[in-house]
Amino acid sequence: METKQRYTFKKDEKLKSRKAIEQLFSGGKSFSNFPFRVLWNFNETSTAPLQTGFAVSSKHFKKAVDRNRVKRLMREAYRLQKNELQDQLKEQQKHLAVFFIYVGNELPEYQFIFDKIGNVLSRLLKITDENN
């Protein structure tokens, strides 16, 4: 019988370590895929194969309610689409840290965020293939 795929975003998959975030911002690679700027780096210290952080600029979104909404939409879209990348990293026994920064200045619709996160994750999938 077939096992169902679980779509989770657990505590150890969240990028929270100040040291890891500083390392990502100082020595990580980045690319842009509007409305996101994505920083990524391979690291060996993390417990999960894929750790992710999300940020939204207070320059464009003055109200915390709006910033939190955008982050919530980003996390949900990511949670539903990350499994393919996560499985590939487990298979290769690599650890990847990723940080999504929303650089748009308008409150987005969920479907737009979902599509763009999918594009970013497929690009990260290609990057991990090249570095294998």
PDB file of C-alpha atoms in Angstrom, residues 20-119:
ATOM      1  CA  ALA A  20      23.687  30.150  10.755  1.00  0.00           C
ATOM      2  CA  ILE A  21      21.791  33.219   9.511  1.00  0.00           C
ATOM      3  CA  GLU A  22      24.892  35.430   9.756  1.00  0.00           C
ATOM      4  CA  GLN A  23      26.908  32.795   7.916  1.00  0.00           C
ATOM      5  CA  LEU A  24      24.242  32.661   5.198  1.00  0.00           C
ATOM      6  CA  PHE A  25      24.180  36.447   4.748  1.00  0.00           C
ATOM      7  CA  SER A  26      27.972  36.832   4.796  1.00  0.00           C
ATOM      8  CA  GLY A  27      29.084  33.828   2.735  1.00  0.00           C
ATOM      9  CA  GLY A  28      25.992  32.510   1.018  1.00  0.00           C
ATOM     10  CA  LYS A  29      25.069  32.713  -2.631  1.00  0.00           C
ATOM     11  CA  SER A  30      21.971  34.515  -3.818  1.00  0.00           C
ATOM     12  CA  PHE A  31      19.663  34.988  -6.761  1.00  0.00           C
ATOM     13  CA  SER A  32      16.542  36.996  -7.423  1.00  0.00           C
ATOM     14  CA  ASN A  33      13.240  35.768  -8.747  1.00  0.00           C
ATOM     15  CA  PHE A  34      10.794  38.631  -8.331  1.00  0.00           C
ATOM     16  CA  PRO A  35       9.254  39.155  -5.774  1.00  0.00           C
ATOM     17  CA  PHE A  36      11.876  37.146  -3.867  1.00  0.00           C
ATOM     18  CA  ARG A  37      15.554  37.483  -3.152  1.00  0.00           C
ATOM     19  CA  VAL A  38      16.843  34.060  -2.166  1.00  0.00           C
ATOM     20  CA  LEU A  39      20.027  33.409  -0.194  1.00  0.00           C
ATOM     21  CA  TRP A  40      21.288  29.841  -0.008  1.00  0.00           C
ATOM     22  CA  ASN A  41      24.308  27.986   1.288  1.00  0.00           C
ATOM     23  CA  PHE A  42      25.326  24.403   1.921  1.00  0.00           C
ATOM     24  CA  ASN A  43      26.193  23.801   5.571  1.00  0.00           C
ATOM     25  CA  GLU A  44      27.129  20.775   7.639  1.00  0.00           C
ATOM     26  CA  THR A  45      26.016  21.886  11.091  1.00  0.00           C
ATOM     27  CA  SER A  46      22.240  21.680  10.712  1.00  0.00           C
ATOM     28  CA  THR A  47      20.132  18.784  11.928  1.00  0.00           C
ATOM     29  CA  ALA A  48      17.621  18.869   9.052  1.00  0.00           C
ATOM     30  CA  PRO A  49      18.629  18.523   5.392  1.00  0.00           C
ATOM     31  CA  LEU A  50      16.740  21.713   4.514  1.00  0.00           C
ATOM     32  CA  GLN A  51      16.410  24.736   6.798  1.00  0.00           C
ATOM     33  CA  THR A  52      14.505  27.822   5.756  1.00  0.00           C
ATOM     34  CA  GLY A  53      13.863  31.366   6.972  1.00  0.00           C
ATOM     35  CA  PHE A  54      11.479  34.055   5.737  1.00  0.00           C
ATOM     36  CA  ALA A  55      11.599  37.852   5.903  1.00  0.00           C
ATOM     37  CA  VAL A  56       9.534  40.774   4.683  1.00  0.00           C
ATOM     38  CA  SER A  57      10.810  44.344   4.597  1.00  0.00           C
ATOM     39  CA  SER A  58       9.248  46.861   6.940  1.00  0.00           C
ATOM     40  CA  LYS A  59      10.241  49.507   4.391  1.00  0.00           C
ATOM     41  CA  HIS A  60       7.442  48.386   2.061  1.00  0.00           C
ATOM     42  CA  PHE A  61       5.011  47.052   4.668  1.00  0.00           C
ATOM     43  CA  LYS A  62       4.732  49.442   7.590  1.00  0.00           C
ATOM     44  CA  LYS A  63       2.086  47.408   9.421  1.00  0.00           C
ATOM     45  CA  ALA A  64       3.211  44.230  11.152  1.00  0.00           C
ATOM     46  CA  VAL A  65      -0.128  42.654  10.220  1.00  0.00           C
ATOM     47  CA  ASP A  66       0.769  42.912   6.525  1.00  0.00           C
ATOM     48  CA  ARG A  67       4.330  41.640   7.016  1.00  0.00           C
ATOM     49  CA  ASN A  68       3.063  38.664   9.002  1.00  0.00           C
ATOM     50  CA  ARG A  69       0.450  37.870   6.364  1.00  0.00           C
ATOM     51  CA  VAL A  70       3.057  37.786   3.594  1.00  0.00           C
ATOM     52  CA  LYS A  71       5.324  35.554   5.707  1.00  0.00           C
ATOM     53  CA  ARG A  72       2.396  33.244   6.443  1.00  0.00           C
ATOM     54  CA  LEU A  73       1.594  32.950   2.730  1.00  0.00           C
ATOM     55  CA  MET A  74       5.253  32.253   1.946  1.00  0.00           C
ATOM     56  CA  ARG A  75       5.546  29.558   4.627  1.00  0.00           C
ATOM     57  CA  GLU A  76       2.364  27.835   3.468  1.00  0.00           C
ATOM     58  CA  ALA A  77       3.397  27.797  -0.204  1.00  0.00           C
ATOM     59  CA  TYR A  78       6.846  26.522   0.796  1.00  0.00           C
ATOM     60  CA  ARG A  79       5.443  23.821   3.094  1.00  0.00           C
ATOM     61  CA  LEU A  80       3.349  22.352   0.278  1.00  0.00           C
ATOM     62  CA  GLN A  81       6.137  22.303  -2.318  1.00  0.00           C
ATOM     63  CA  LYS A  82       9.418  21.590  -0.493  1.00  0.00           C
ATOM     64  CA  ASN A  83       9.225  17.783  -0.392  1.00  0.00           C
ATOM     65  CA  GLU A  84      10.956  17.126  -3.720  1.00  0.00           C
ATOM     66  CA  LEU A  85      13.966  19.280  -2.795  1.00  0.00           C
ATOM     67  CA  GLN A  86      14.068  17.827   0.713  1.00  0.00           C
ATOM     68  CA  ASP A  87      14.031  14.256  -0.604  1.00  0.00           C
ATOM     69  CA  GLN A  88      16.861  15.007  -3.027  1.00  0.00           C
ATOM     70  CA  LEU A  89      18.985  16.525  -0.242  1.00  0.00           C
ATOM     71  CA  LYS A  90      18.391  13.482   1.972  1.00  0.00           C
ATOM     72  CA  GLU A  91      19.419  11.230  -0.886  1.00  0.00           C
ATOM     73  CA  GLN A  92      22.624  13.233  -1.458  1.00  0.00           C
ATOM     74  CA  GLN A  93      23.215  13.580   2.307  1.00  0.00           C
ATOM     75  CA  LYS A  94      23.612  17.342   2.037  1.00  0.00           C
ATOM     76  CA  HIS A  95      22.335  20.178   4.220  1.00  0.00           C
ATOM     77  CA  LEU A  96      21.003  23.355   2.645  1.00  0.00           C
ATOM     78  CA  ALA A  97      20.096  26.629   4.334  1.00  0.00           C
ATOM     79  CA  VAL A  98      17.735  28.910   2.408  1.00  0.00           C
ATOM     80  CA  PHE A  99      16.414  32.369   3.250  1.00  0.00           C
ATOM     81  CA  PHE A 100      13.513  33.951   1.349  1.00  0.00           C
ATOM     82  CA  ILE A 101      13.258  37.742   1.394  1.00  0.00           C
ATOM     83  CA  TYR A 102      10.098  39.255  -0.044  1.00  0.00           C
ATOM     84  CA  VAL A 103      11.115  42.411  -1.935  1.00  0.00           C
ATOM     85  CA  GLY A 104       7.801  43.291  -3.603  1.00  0.00           C
ATOM     86  CA  ASN A 105       5.867  46.313  -2.414  1.00  0.00           C
ATOM     87  CA  GLU A 106       2.269  45.145  -2.863  1.00  0.00           C
ATOM     88  CA  LEU A 107       0.298  42.691  -0.755  1.00  0.00           C
ATOM     89  CA  PRO A 108       0.309  39.519  -2.912  1.00  0.00           C
ATOM     90  CA  GLU A 109      -2.348  36.921  -3.631  1.00  0.00           C
ATOM     91  CA  TYR A 110      -1.679  33.373  -2.430  1.00  0.00           C
ATOM     92  CA  GLN A 111      -1.642  31.851  -5.942  1.00  0.00           C
ATOM     93  CA  PHE A 112       1.049  34.321  -7.055  1.00  0.00           C
ATOM     94  CA  ILE A 113       3.240  33.439  -4.057  1.00  0.00           C
ATOM     95  CA  PHE A 114       2.611  29.711  -4.605  1.00  0.00           C
ATOM     96  CA  ASP A 115       3.758  29.900  -8.241  1.00  0.00           C
ATOM     97  CA  LYS A 116       6.856  31.971  -7.458  1.00  0.00           C
ATOM     98  CA  ILE A 117       7.924  29.741  -4.545  1.00  0.00           C
ATOM     99  CA  GLY A 118       7.563  26.784  -6.925  1.00  0.00           C
ATOM    100  CA  ASN A 119       9.880  28.519  -9.418  1.00  0.00           C
TER     101      ASN A 119
END
